[in-house]
mmCIF file with all atom_site columns, C-alpha atoms in Angstrom:
data_model
loop_
_atom_site.group_PDB
_atom_site.id
_atom_site.type_symbol
_atom_site.label_atom_id
_atom_site.label_alt_id
_atom_site.label_comp_id
_atom_site.label_asym_id
_atom_site.label_entity_id
_atom_site.label_seq_id
_atom_site.pdbx_PDB_ins_code
_atom_site.Cartn_x
_atom_site.Cartn_y
_atom_site.Cartn_z
_atom_site.occupancy
_atom_site.B_iso_or_equiv
_atom_site.pdbx_formal_charge
_atom_site.auth_seq_id
_atom_site.auth_comp_id
_atom_site.auth_asym_id
_atom_site.auth_atom_id
_atom_site.pdbx_PDB_model_num
ATOM 1   C CA . MET A 1 1   ? 70.632 10.553  -31.985 1.00 49.00 ? 1   MET A CA 1
ATOM 2   C CA . LYS A 1 2   ? 67.425 9.230   -33.467 1.00 46.00 ? 2   LYS A CA 1
ATOM 3   C CA . ASP A 1 3   ? 66.780 6.909   -30.739 1.00 50.00 ? 3   ASP A CA 1
ATOM 4   C CA . ASN A 1 4   ? 67.270 9.692   -28.283 1.00 52.00 ? 4   ASN A CA 1
ATOM 5   C CA . HIS A 1 5   ? 64.805 11.860  -30.382 1.00 51.00 ? 5   HIS A CA 1
ATOM 6   C CA . LEU A 1 6   ? 62.157 9.044   -30.363 1.00 49.00 ? 6   LEU A CA 1
ATOM 7   C CA . SER A 1 7   ? 62.596 8.281   -26.583 1.00 58.00 ? 7   SER A CA 1
ATOM 8   C CA . SER A 1 8   ? 61.965 12.164  -25.892 1.00 62.00 ? 8   SER A CA 1
ATOM 9   C CA . LYS A 1 9   ? 59.061 12.474  -28.210 1.00 59.00 ? 9   LYS A CA 1
ATOM 10  C CA . LEU A 1 10  ? 57.334 9.367   -26.321 1.00 55.00 ? 10  LEU A CA 1
ATOM 11  C CA . LYS A 1 11  ? 58.176 11.026  -23.007 1.00 59.00 ? 11  LYS A CA 1
ATOM 12  C CA . ASN A 1 12  ? 56.606 14.124  -24.221 1.00 63.00 ? 12  ASN A CA 1
ATOM 13  C CA . ASN A 1 13  ? 53.534 12.431  -25.680 1.00 59.00 ? 13  ASN A CA 1
ATOM 14  C CA . LEU A 1 14  ? 53.084 10.437  -22.326 1.00 55.00 ? 14  LEU A CA 1
ATOM 15  C CA . PHE A 1 15  ? 53.575 13.754  -20.308 1.00 59.00 ? 15  PHE A CA 1
ATOM 16  C CA . TYR A 1 16  ? 50.784 15.436  -22.338 1.00 58.00 ? 16  TYR A CA 1
ATOM 17  C CA . LEU A 1 17  ? 48.420 12.374  -22.132 1.00 56.00 ? 17  LEU A CA 1
ATOM 18  C CA . TRP A 1 18  ? 48.708 12.370  -18.466 1.00 56.00 ? 18  TRP A CA 1
ATOM 19  C CA . GLU A 1 19  ? 47.785 16.035  -18.215 1.00 65.00 ? 19  GLU A CA 1
ATOM 20  C CA . ASP A 1 20  ? 45.017 15.863  -20.280 1.00 62.00 ? 20  ASP A CA 1
ATOM 21  C CA . PHE A 1 21  ? 43.500 12.800  -19.314 1.00 57.00 ? 21  PHE A CA 1
ATOM 22  C CA . LYS A 1 22  ? 44.839 12.297  -15.660 1.00 57.00 ? 22  LYS A CA 1
ATOM 23  C CA . TRP A 1 23  ? 41.545 11.894  -13.960 1.00 59.00 ? 23  TRP A CA 1
ATOM 24  C CA . PRO A 1 24  ? 39.647 9.690   -16.449 1.00 61.00 ? 24  PRO A CA 1
ATOM 25  C CA . LEU A 1 25  ? 42.725 7.464   -16.349 1.00 49.00 ? 25  LEU A CA 1
ATOM 26  C CA . ILE A 1 26  ? 42.842 7.384   -12.550 1.00 57.00 ? 26  ILE A CA 1
ATOM 27  C CA . ALA A 1 27  ? 39.031 6.606   -12.627 1.00 58.00 ? 27  ALA A CA 1
ATOM 28  C CA . ALA A 1 28  ? 39.484 3.837   -14.964 1.00 57.00 ? 28  ALA A CA 1
ATOM 29  C CA . ALA A 1 29  ? 42.462 2.304   -12.794 1.00 54.00 ? 29  ALA A CA 1
ATOM 30  C CA . VAL A 1 30  ? 40.034 2.405   -9.859  1.00 58.00 ? 30  VAL A CA 1
ATOM 31  C CA . VAL A 1 31  ? 37.480 0.646   -11.500 1.00 61.00 ? 31  VAL A CA 1
ATOM 32  C CA . LEU A 1 32  ? 39.602 -2.051  -13.019 1.00 59.00 ? 32  LEU A CA 1
ATOM 33  C CA . PHE A 1 33  ? 41.150 -2.625  -9.416  1.00 54.00 ? 33  PHE A CA 1
ATOM 34  C CA . VAL A 1 34  ? 37.469 -2.795  -8.070  1.00 55.00 ? 34  VAL A CA 1
ATOM 35  C CA . ALA A 1 35  ? 36.469 -5.256  -10.903 1.00 55.00 ? 35  ALA A CA 1
ATOM 36  C CA . VAL A 1 36  ? 39.452 -7.685  -10.325 1.00 52.00 ? 36  VAL A CA 1
ATOM 37  C CA . TYR A 1 37  ? 39.110 -7.596  -6.479  1.00 51.00 ? 37  TYR A CA 1
ATOM 38  C CA . SER A 1 38  ? 35.494 -8.489  -6.645  1.00 49.00 ? 38  SER A CA 1
ATOM 39  C CA . LEU A 1 39  ? 36.143 -11.348 -9.011  1.00 51.00 ? 39  LEU A CA 1
ATOM 40  C CA . ALA A 1 40  ? 38.713 -12.522 -6.791  1.00 44.00 ? 40  ALA A CA 1
ATOM 41  C CA . ALA A 1 41  ? 36.354 -12.474 -3.942  1.00 44.00 ? 41  ALA A CA 1
ATOM 42  C CA . ALA A 1 42  ? 33.668 -14.151 -5.839  1.00 48.00 ? 42  ALA A CA 1
ATOM 43  C CA . PHE A 1 43  ? 35.806 -17.042 -6.785  1.00 51.00 ? 43  PHE A CA 1
ATOM 44  C CA . GLY A 1 44  ? 37.491 -17.427 -3.620  1.00 52.00 ? 44  GLY A CA 1
ATOM 45  C CA . LYS A 1 45  ? 34.376 -17.072 -1.398  1.00 77.00 ? 45  LYS A CA 1
ATOM 46  C CA . LYS A 1 46  ? 32.935 -20.431 0.088   1.00 87.00 ? 46  LYS A CA 1
ATOM 47  C CA . GLU A 1 47  ? 29.169 -21.449 -0.482  1.00 91.00 ? 47  GLU A CA 1
ATOM 48  C CA . THR A 1 48  ? 27.386 -21.706 2.855   1.00 93.00 ? 48  THR A CA 1
ATOM 49  C CA . VAL A 1 49  ? 25.372 -24.839 3.096   1.00 94.00 ? 49  VAL A CA 1
ATOM 50  C CA . ILE A 1 50  ? 23.661 -24.126 6.197   1.00 96.00 ? 50  ILE A CA 1
ATOM 51  C CA . SER A 1 51  ? 23.244 -21.707 9.263   1.00 96.00 ? 51  SER A CA 1
ATOM 52  C CA . VAL A 1 52  ? 22.449 -22.971 12.586  1.00 97.00 ? 52  VAL A CA 1
ATOM 53  C CA . MET A 1 53  ? 22.083 -20.934 15.869  1.00 96.00 ? 53  MET A CA 1
ATOM 54  C CA . LEU A 1 54  ? 21.879 -22.936 19.234  1.00 96.00 ? 54  LEU A CA 1
ATOM 55  C CA . ILE A 1 55  ? 20.970 -20.276 21.794  1.00 94.00 ? 55  ILE A CA 1
ATOM 56  C CA . ASP A 1 56  ? 21.709 -21.013 25.534  1.00 93.00 ? 56  ASP A CA 1
ATOM 57  C CA . CYS A 1 57  ? 22.989 -24.459 24.589  1.00 91.00 ? 57  CYS A CA 1
ATOM 58  C CA . HIS A 1 58  ? 26.213 -24.432 26.849  1.00 89.00 ? 58  HIS A CA 1
ATOM 59  C CA . ALA A 1 59  ? 27.939 -26.804 24.222  1.00 91.00 ? 59  ALA A CA 1
ATOM 60  C CA . ASP A 1 60  ? 30.961 -28.719 25.248  1.00 92.00 ? 60  ASP A CA 1
ATOM 61  C CA . ALA A 1 61  ? 32.043 -28.813 21.181  1.00 94.00 ? 61  ALA A CA 1
ATOM 62  C CA . SER A 1 62  ? 33.185 -26.113 19.520  1.00 94.00 ? 62  SER A CA 1
ATOM 63  C CA . PRO A 1 63  ? 31.312 -24.733 16.364  1.00 94.00 ? 63  PRO A CA 1
ATOM 64  C CA . GLU A 1 64  ? 34.130 -25.681 14.193  1.00 95.00 ? 64  GLU A CA 1
ATOM 65  C CA . LYS A 1 65  ? 33.652 -29.271 15.323  1.00 95.00 ? 65  LYS A CA 1
ATOM 66  C CA . MET A 1 66  ? 29.999 -29.101 14.676  1.00 95.00 ? 66  MET A CA 1
ATOM 67  C CA . GLU A 1 67  ? 30.584 -27.541 11.324  1.00 95.00 ? 67  GLU A CA 1
ATOM 68  C CA . SER A 1 68  ? 33.190 -30.173 10.125  1.00 94.00 ? 68  SER A CA 1
ATOM 69  C CA . ASP A 1 69  ? 31.003 -33.119 11.381  1.00 95.00 ? 69  ASP A CA 1
ATOM 70  C CA . PHE A 1 70  ? 27.882 -31.751 9.222   1.00 95.00 ? 70  PHE A CA 1
ATOM 71  C CA . LEU A 1 71  ? 30.022 -31.019 6.274   1.00 95.00 ? 71  LEU A CA 1
ATOM 72  C CA . THR A 1 72  ? 31.367 -34.603 6.480   1.00 94.00 ? 72  THR A CA 1
ATOM 73  C CA . PHE A 1 73  ? 27.787 -35.967 6.714   1.00 93.00 ? 73  PHE A CA 1
ATOM 74  C CA . LEU A 1 74  ? 26.732 -34.017 3.356   1.00 92.00 ? 74  LEU A CA 1
ATOM 75  C CA . ASP A 1 75  ? 29.906 -35.077 1.830   1.00 93.00 ? 75  ASP A CA 1
ATOM 76  C CA . CYS A 1 76  ? 30.778 -31.544 1.256   1.00 90.00 ? 76  CYS A CA 1
ATOM 77  C CA . ASP A 1 77  ? 34.067 -29.974 -0.125  1.00 91.00 ? 77  ASP A CA 1
ATOM 78  C CA . PRO A 1 78  ? 35.326 -27.845 3.071   1.00 86.00 ? 78  PRO A CA 1
ATOM 79  C CA . GLY A 1 79  ? 37.720 -25.937 0.717   1.00 89.00 ? 79  GLY A CA 1
ATOM 80  C CA . LYS A 1 80  ? 34.480 -24.643 -1.417  1.00 90.00 ? 80  LYS A CA 1
ATOM 81  C CA . GLN A 1 81  ? 31.765 -25.173 1.111   1.00 92.00 ? 81  GLN A CA 1
ATOM 82  C CA . GLN A 1 82  ? 31.253 -23.976 4.799   1.00 94.00 ? 82  GLN A CA 1
ATOM 83  C CA . ALA A 1 83  ? 28.718 -24.389 7.396   1.00 94.00 ? 83  ALA A CA 1
ATOM 84  C CA . GLU A 1 84  ? 27.866 -21.879 10.164  1.00 95.00 ? 84  GLU A CA 1
ATOM 85  C CA . PHE A 1 85  ? 27.144 -22.615 13.684  1.00 96.00 ? 85  PHE A CA 1
ATOM 86  C CA . THR A 1 86  ? 26.748 -19.946 16.103  1.00 95.00 ? 86  THR A CA 1
ATOM 87  C CA . THR A 1 87  ? 26.787 -21.333 19.915  1.00 94.00 ? 87  THR A CA 1
ATOM 88  C CA . SER A 1 88  ? 27.666 -18.149 22.139  1.00 91.00 ? 88  SER A CA 1
ATOM 89  C CA . LEU A 1 89  ? 24.200 -16.570 22.053  1.00 92.00 ? 89  LEU A CA 1
ATOM 90  C CA . LEU A 1 90  ? 22.225 -16.295 25.586  1.00 91.00 ? 90  LEU A CA 1
ATOM 91  C CA . PHE A 1 91  ? 18.349 -15.223 26.141  1.00 88.00 ? 91  PHE A CA 1
ATOM 92  C CA . SER A 1 92  ? 18.256 -16.961 29.388  1.00 79.00 ? 92  SER A CA 1
ATOM 93  C CA . ASP A 1 93  ? 21.403 -17.919 31.174  1.00 61.00 ? 93  ASP A CA 1
ATOM 94  C CA . THR A 1 94  ? 22.826 -14.559 31.655  1.00 61.00 ? 94  THR A CA 1
ATOM 95  C CA . ASP A 1 95  ? 23.024 -11.699 34.067  1.00 63.00 ? 95  ASP A CA 1
ATOM 96  C CA . SER A 1 96  ? 23.873 -9.091  31.481  1.00 61.00 ? 96  SER A CA 1
ATOM 97  C CA . GLY A 1 97  ? 20.624 -7.523  29.753  1.00 69.00 ? 97  GLY A CA 1
ATOM 98  C CA . SER A 1 98  ? 22.855 -5.976  27.149  1.00 83.00 ? 98  SER A CA 1
ATOM 99  C CA . TYR A 1 99  ? 24.144 -9.464  25.978  1.00 82.00 ? 99  TYR A CA 1
ATOM 100 C CA . THR A 1 100 ? 20.665 -10.721 25.892  1.00 86.00 ? 100 THR A CA 1
ATOM 101 C CA . MET A 1 101 ? 19.676 -7.882  23.777  1.00 90.00 ? 101 MET A CA 1
ATOM 102 C CA . THR A 1 102 ? 22.815 -8.219  21.636  1.00 90.00 ? 102 THR A CA 1
ATOM 103 C CA . SER A 1 103 ? 21.976 -12.130 21.162  1.00 90.00 ? 103 SER A CA 1
ATOM 104 C CA . LEU A 1 104 ? 18.215 -11.254 20.311  1.00 91.00 ? 104 LEU A CA 1
ATOM 105 C CA . SER A 1 105 ? 19.318 -8.478  17.890  1.00 93.00 ? 105 SER A CA 1
ATOM 106 C CA . ARG A 1 106 ? 21.372 -11.202 16.204  1.00 92.00 ? 106 ARG A CA 1
ATOM 107 C CA . PHE A 1 107 ? 18.829 -13.664 16.087  1.00 93.00 ? 107 PHE A CA 1
ATOM 108 C CA . LEU A 1 108 ? 16.336 -11.264 14.535  1.00 92.00 ? 108 LEU A CA 1
ATOM 109 C CA . ALA A 1 109 ? 18.679 -9.926  11.941  1.00 94.00 ? 109 ALA A CA 1
ATOM 110 C CA . ASP A 1 110 ? 19.619 -13.172 10.792  1.00 95.00 ? 110 ASP A CA 1
ATOM 111 C CA . ILE A 1 111 ? 16.013 -13.998 10.193  1.00 94.00 ? 111 ILE A CA 1
ATOM 112 C CA . GLY A 1 112 ? 15.380 -10.737 8.553   1.00 94.00 ? 112 GLY A CA 1
ATOM 113 C CA . SER A 1 113 ? 18.291 -11.289 6.268   1.00 93.00 ? 113 SER A CA 1
ATOM 114 C CA . GLU A 1 114 ? 17.039 -14.636 5.278   1.00 95.00 ? 114 GLU A CA 1
ATOM 115 C CA . LYS A 1 115 ? 20.310 -16.281 6.545   1.00 95.00 ? 115 LYS A CA 1
ATOM 116 C CA . LEU A 1 116 ? 19.119 -18.319 9.279   1.00 96.00 ? 116 LEU A CA 1
ATOM 117 C CA . ASP A 1 117 ? 18.123 -22.213 8.778   1.00 97.00 ? 117 ASP A CA 1
ATOM 118 C CA . ILE A 1 118 ? 17.863 -23.769 12.116  1.00 97.00 ? 118 ILE A CA 1
ATOM 119 C CA . CYS A 1 119 ? 17.507 -22.218 15.750  1.00 97.00 ? 119 CYS A CA 1
ATOM 120 C CA . GLY A 1 120 ? 17.642 -24.110 18.956  1.00 96.00 ? 120 GLY A CA 1
ATOM 121 C CA . MET A 1 121 ? 16.373 -22.512 22.513  1.00 94.00 ? 121 MET A CA 1
ATOM 122 C CA . ARG A 1 122 ? 14.890 -23.189 25.653  1.00 94.00 ? 122 ARG A CA 1
ATOM 123 C CA . GLU A 1 123 ? 11.264 -24.266 25.136  1.00 93.00 ? 123 GLU A CA 1
ATOM 124 C CA . GLU A 1 124 ? 9.765  -21.473 26.858  1.00 92.00 ? 124 GLU A CA 1
ATOM 125 C CA . ASP A 1 125 ? 11.414 -18.909 24.595  1.00 92.00 ? 125 ASP A CA 1
ATOM 126 C CA . PHE A 1 126 ? 10.950 -21.131 21.791  1.00 95.00 ? 126 PHE A CA 1
ATOM 127 C CA . ILE A 1 127 ? 7.193  -21.464 21.997  1.00 94.00 ? 127 ILE A CA 1
ATOM 128 C CA . LYS A 1 128 ? 7.059  -17.466 22.536  1.00 92.00 ? 128 LYS A CA 1
ATOM 129 C CA . TYR A 1 129 ? 8.536  -16.989 19.284  1.00 92.00 ? 129 TYR A CA 1
ATOM 130 C CA . ASP A 1 130 ? 5.840  -19.045 17.662  1.00 91.00 ? 130 ASP A CA 1
ATOM 131 C CA . ASN A 1 131 ? 3.521  -16.250 18.286  1.00 85.00 ? 131 ASN A CA 1
ATOM 132 C CA . SER A 1 132 ? 5.190  -14.401 15.690  1.00 84.00 ? 132 SER A CA 1
ATOM 133 C CA . GLU A 1 133 ? 5.007  -17.352 13.141  1.00 88.00 ? 133 GLU A CA 1
ATOM 134 C CA . THR A 1 134 ? 8.997  -17.889 13.524  1.00 94.00 ? 134 THR A CA 1
ATOM 135 C CA . TRP A 1 135 ? 8.850  -21.511 12.916  1.00 97.00 ? 135 TRP A CA 1
ATOM 136 C CA . MET A 1 136 ? 8.265  -23.674 9.851   1.00 96.00 ? 136 MET A CA 1
ATOM 137 C CA . ASP A 1 137 ? 5.918  -26.593 9.933   1.00 96.00 ? 137 ASP A CA 1
ATOM 138 C CA . LEU A 1 138 ? 8.200  -29.466 9.880   1.00 96.00 ? 138 LEU A CA 1
ATOM 139 C CA . SER A 1 139 ? 5.439  -31.747 8.662   1.00 94.00 ? 139 SER A CA 1
ATOM 140 C CA . HIS A 1 140 ? 6.023  -30.114 5.387   1.00 93.00 ? 140 HIS A CA 1
ATOM 141 C CA . LEU A 1 141 ? 9.616  -30.319 5.379   1.00 95.00 ? 141 LEU A CA 1
ATOM 142 C CA . LEU A 1 142 ? 10.706 -33.770 6.957   1.00 93.00 ? 142 LEU A CA 1
ATOM 143 C CA . SER A 1 143 ? 10.361 -37.016 5.618   1.00 91.00 ? 143 SER A CA 1
ATOM 144 C CA . ALA A 1 144 ? 8.092  -39.637 6.940   1.00 92.00 ? 144 ALA A CA 1
ATOM 145 C CA . ASP A 1 145 ? 10.611 -41.694 8.244   1.00 89.00 ? 145 ASP A CA 1
ATOM 146 C CA . THR A 1 146 ? 12.386 -38.894 10.018  1.00 90.00 ? 146 THR A CA 1
ATOM 147 C CA . LEU A 1 147 ? 9.072  -37.687 11.596  1.00 92.00 ? 147 LEU A CA 1
ATOM 148 C CA . SER A 1 148 ? 8.000  -41.328 12.702  1.00 91.00 ? 148 SER A CA 1
ATOM 149 C CA . ALA A 1 149 ? 11.592 -41.740 14.299  1.00 88.00 ? 149 ALA A CA 1
ATOM 150 C CA . LEU A 1 150 ? 11.088 -38.466 16.426  1.00 91.00 ? 150 LEU A CA 1
ATOM 151 C CA . GLU A 1 151 ? 7.395  -38.955 16.923  1.00 92.00 ? 151 GLU A CA 1
ATOM 152 C CA . ALA A 1 152 ? 7.618  -38.692 20.767  1.00 91.00 ? 152 ALA A CA 1
ATOM 153 C CA . SER A 1 153 ? 9.838  -35.731 20.757  1.00 93.00 ? 153 SER A CA 1
ATOM 154 C CA . LEU A 1 154 ? 7.693  -33.299 18.393  1.00 96.00 ? 154 LEU A CA 1
ATOM 155 C CA . LEU A 1 155 ? 6.582  -30.028 19.760  1.00 96.00 ? 155 LEU A CA 1
ATOM 156 C CA . ARG A 1 156 ? 3.100  -29.544 18.122  1.00 95.00 ? 156 ARG A CA 1
ATOM 157 C CA . LYS A 1 157 ? 0.955  -26.579 18.251  1.00 92.00 ? 157 LYS A CA 1
ATOM 158 C CA . ASP A 1 158 ? -2.212 -25.613 16.779  1.00 91.00 ? 158 ASP A CA 1
ATOM 159 C CA . GLY A 1 159 ? -2.257 -28.915 14.596  1.00 91.00 ? 159 GLY A CA 1
ATOM 160 C CA . ARG A 1 160 ? 1.477  -28.036 13.317  1.00 95.00 ? 160 ARG A CA 1
ATOM 161 C CA . VAL A 1 161 ? 4.899  -29.692 14.133  1.00 96.00 ? 161 VAL A CA 1
ATOM 162 C CA . ILE A 1 162 ? 7.035  -26.737 15.208  1.00 96.00 ? 162 ILE A CA 1
ATOM 163 C CA . GLY A 1 163 ? 10.053 -28.074 16.947  1.00 96.00 ? 163 GLY A CA 1
ATOM 164 C CA . ILE A 1 164 ? 11.927 -31.074 18.042  1.00 96.00 ? 164 ILE A CA 1
ATOM 165 C CA . TYR A 1 165 ? 13.080 -31.546 21.619  1.00 96.00 ? 165 TYR A CA 1
ATOM 166 C CA . ALA A 1 166 ? 16.940 -31.480 21.562  1.00 95.00 ? 166 ALA A CA 1
ATOM 167 C CA . ASP A 1 167 ? 16.919 -34.521 24.169  1.00 93.00 ? 167 ASP A CA 1
ATOM 168 C CA . ALA A 1 168 ? 15.740 -36.793 21.292  1.00 93.00 ? 168 ALA A CA 1
ATOM 169 C CA . LEU A 1 169 ? 18.816 -36.015 19.150  1.00 94.00 ? 169 LEU A CA 1
ATOM 170 C CA . PRO A 1 170 ? 22.046 -37.996 19.868  1.00 94.00 ? 170 PRO A CA 1
ATOM 171 C CA . ALA A 1 171 ? 24.160 -35.263 18.156  1.00 94.00 ? 171 ALA A CA 1
ATOM 172 C CA . MET A 1 172 ? 22.962 -32.940 20.877  1.00 94.00 ? 172 MET A CA 1
ATOM 173 C CA . ALA A 1 173 ? 23.987 -34.934 23.598  1.00 92.00 ? 173 ALA A CA 1
ATOM 174 C CA . GLU A 1 174 ? 27.282 -35.751 22.299  1.00 93.00 ? 174 GLU A CA 1
ATOM 175 C CA . TYR A 1 175 ? 28.068 -31.917 21.931  1.00 94.00 ? 175 TYR A CA 1
ATOM 176 C CA . GLY A 1 176 ? 26.664 -31.392 25.488  1.00 93.00 ? 176 GLY A CA 1
ATOM 177 C CA . CYS A 1 177 ? 23.898 -29.167 24.338  1.00 92.00 ? 177 CYS A CA 1
ATOM 178 C CA . TYR A 1 178 ? 20.927 -28.511 26.356  1.00 91.00 ? 178 TYR A CA 1
ATOM 179 C CA . GLY A 1 179 ? 21.905 -31.050 28.850  1.00 80.00 ? 179 GLY A CA 1
ATOM 180 C CA . ASP A 1 180 ? 22.112 -28.813 32.046  1.00 70.00 ? 180 ASP A CA 1
ATOM 181 C CA . GLY A 1 181 ? 18.797 -29.992 33.575  1.00 64.00 ? 181 GLY A CA 1
ATOM 182 C CA . SER A 1 182 ? 16.747 -26.529 33.042  1.00 67.00 ? 182 SER A CA 1
ATOM 183 C CA . ASP A 1 183 ? 14.090 -26.258 30.500  1.00 80.00 ? 183 ASP A CA 1
ATOM 184 C CA . ARG A 1 184 ? 14.278 -28.568 27.627  1.00 90.00 ? 184 ARG A CA 1
ATOM 185 C CA . GLY A 1 185 ? 15.958 -27.178 24.429  1.00 94.00 ? 185 GLY A CA 1
ATOM 186 C CA . VAL A 1 186 ? 13.936 -27.400 21.226  1.00 96.00 ? 186 VAL A CA 1
ATOM 187 C CA . LEU A 1 187 ? 15.081 -26.940 17.590  1.00 97.00 ? 187 LEU A CA 1
ATOM 188 C CA . GLY A 1 188 ? 13.164 -25.752 14.722  1.00 97.00 ? 188 GLY A CA 1
ATOM 189 C CA . VAL A 1 189 ? 13.377 -24.395 11.289  1.00 97.00 ? 189 VAL A CA 1
ATOM 190 C CA . ILE A 1 190 ? 12.934 -20.622 10.465  1.00 97.00 ? 190 ILE A CA 1
ATOM 191 C CA . TYR A 1 191 ? 9.887  -19.797 8.473   1.00 95.00 ? 191 TYR A CA 1
ATOM 192 C CA . ASN A 1 192 ? 12.079 -18.212 5.856   1.00 96.00 ? 192 ASN A CA 1
ATOM 193 C CA . ALA A 1 193 ? 15.070 -20.807 5.693   1.00 97.00 ? 193 ALA A CA 1
ATOM 194 C CA . PRO A 1 194 ? 17.158 -20.566 2.557   1.00 96.00 ? 194 PRO A CA 1
ATOM 195 C CA . HIS A 1 195 ? 18.746 -24.044 2.724   1.00 96.00 ? 195 HIS A CA 1
ATOM 196 C CA . ARG A 1 196 ? 15.593 -26.064 3.257   1.00 95.00 ? 196 ARG A CA 1
ATOM 197 C CA . SER A 1 197 ? 17.088 -29.344 1.793   1.00 94.00 ? 197 SER A CA 1
ATOM 198 C CA . ALA A 1 198 ? 20.312 -28.925 4.368   1.00 95.00 ? 198 ALA A CA 1
ATOM 199 C CA . ALA A 1 199 ? 17.910 -28.094 7.035   1.00 96.00 ? 199 ALA A CA 1
ATOM 200 C CA . ALA A 1 200 ? 15.901 -31.262 6.691   1.00 94.00 ? 200 ALA A CA 1
ATOM 201 C CA . GLY A 1 201 ? 19.241 -33.032 6.416   1.00 94.00 ? 201 GLY A CA 1
ATOM 202 C CA . TYR A 1 202 ? 20.304 -31.475 9.643   1.00 95.00 ? 202 TYR A CA 1
ATOM 203 C CA . PHE A 1 203 ? 17.930 -33.643 11.507  1.00 94.00 ? 203 PHE A CA 1
ATOM 204 C CA . ASP A 1 204 ? 18.738 -36.812 9.961   1.00 93.00 ? 204 ASP A CA 1
ATOM 205 C CA . PHE A 1 205 ? 22.403 -35.949 10.876  1.00 93.00 ? 205 PHE A CA 1
ATOM 206 C CA . ALA A 1 206 ? 21.228 -35.068 14.582  1.00 93.00 ? 206 ALA A CA 1
ATOM 207 C CA . LEU A 1 207 ? 19.522 -38.355 14.730  1.00 90.00 ? 207 LEU A CA 1
ATOM 208 C CA . GLY A 1 208 ? 22.566 -40.402 13.745  1.00 83.00 ? 208 GLY A CA 1
ATOM 209 C CA . ASP A 1 209 ? 21.900 -44.202 13.871  1.00 62.00 ? 209 ASP A CA 1
ATOM 210 C CA . ALA A 1 210 ? 18.874 -43.455 16.533  1.00 55.00 ? 210 ALA A CA 1
#
């Protein structure tokens, strides 16, 4: 009988607690759920080591192949780190003006959000975007040895090294990028690139044993 009385009293107390504090309790549960979810997402999220965008490149290799190769080059842990390669965007080689605008919007958005490190595009487009100071002076980023190895393939403008011709980079040929005989492709580093050390390393990777 005593146990039944205690059980009934406990139920009554819980009932009145719920009635009096229902909304604060719901709010507290929501806050706790969001906190746990955010922590789980934070611990599960991979670190991005580089973001590369190759526009009008018509690559034979998949972005996943490029990402895997570069992570291996940097000796990264693919379980904790990732490289982002985008190869599907087009400025020149499309009959769809809307797709060109979509590609341009993505390019500008990634620069504006300080996400993009390296971008490649046709030489004519590359030079056009230098007018808005899109490209970093690579003489301030790359090592003397790398610059020396690429000397004949550096794109210079107004005394600055703003890009490197893709046909000087064996990795670009291996992936089938910018090899279709139209305007030469050029790669450069965005002026506000967030992963500058990895961006510099990318050109050593792209050079291979050359």
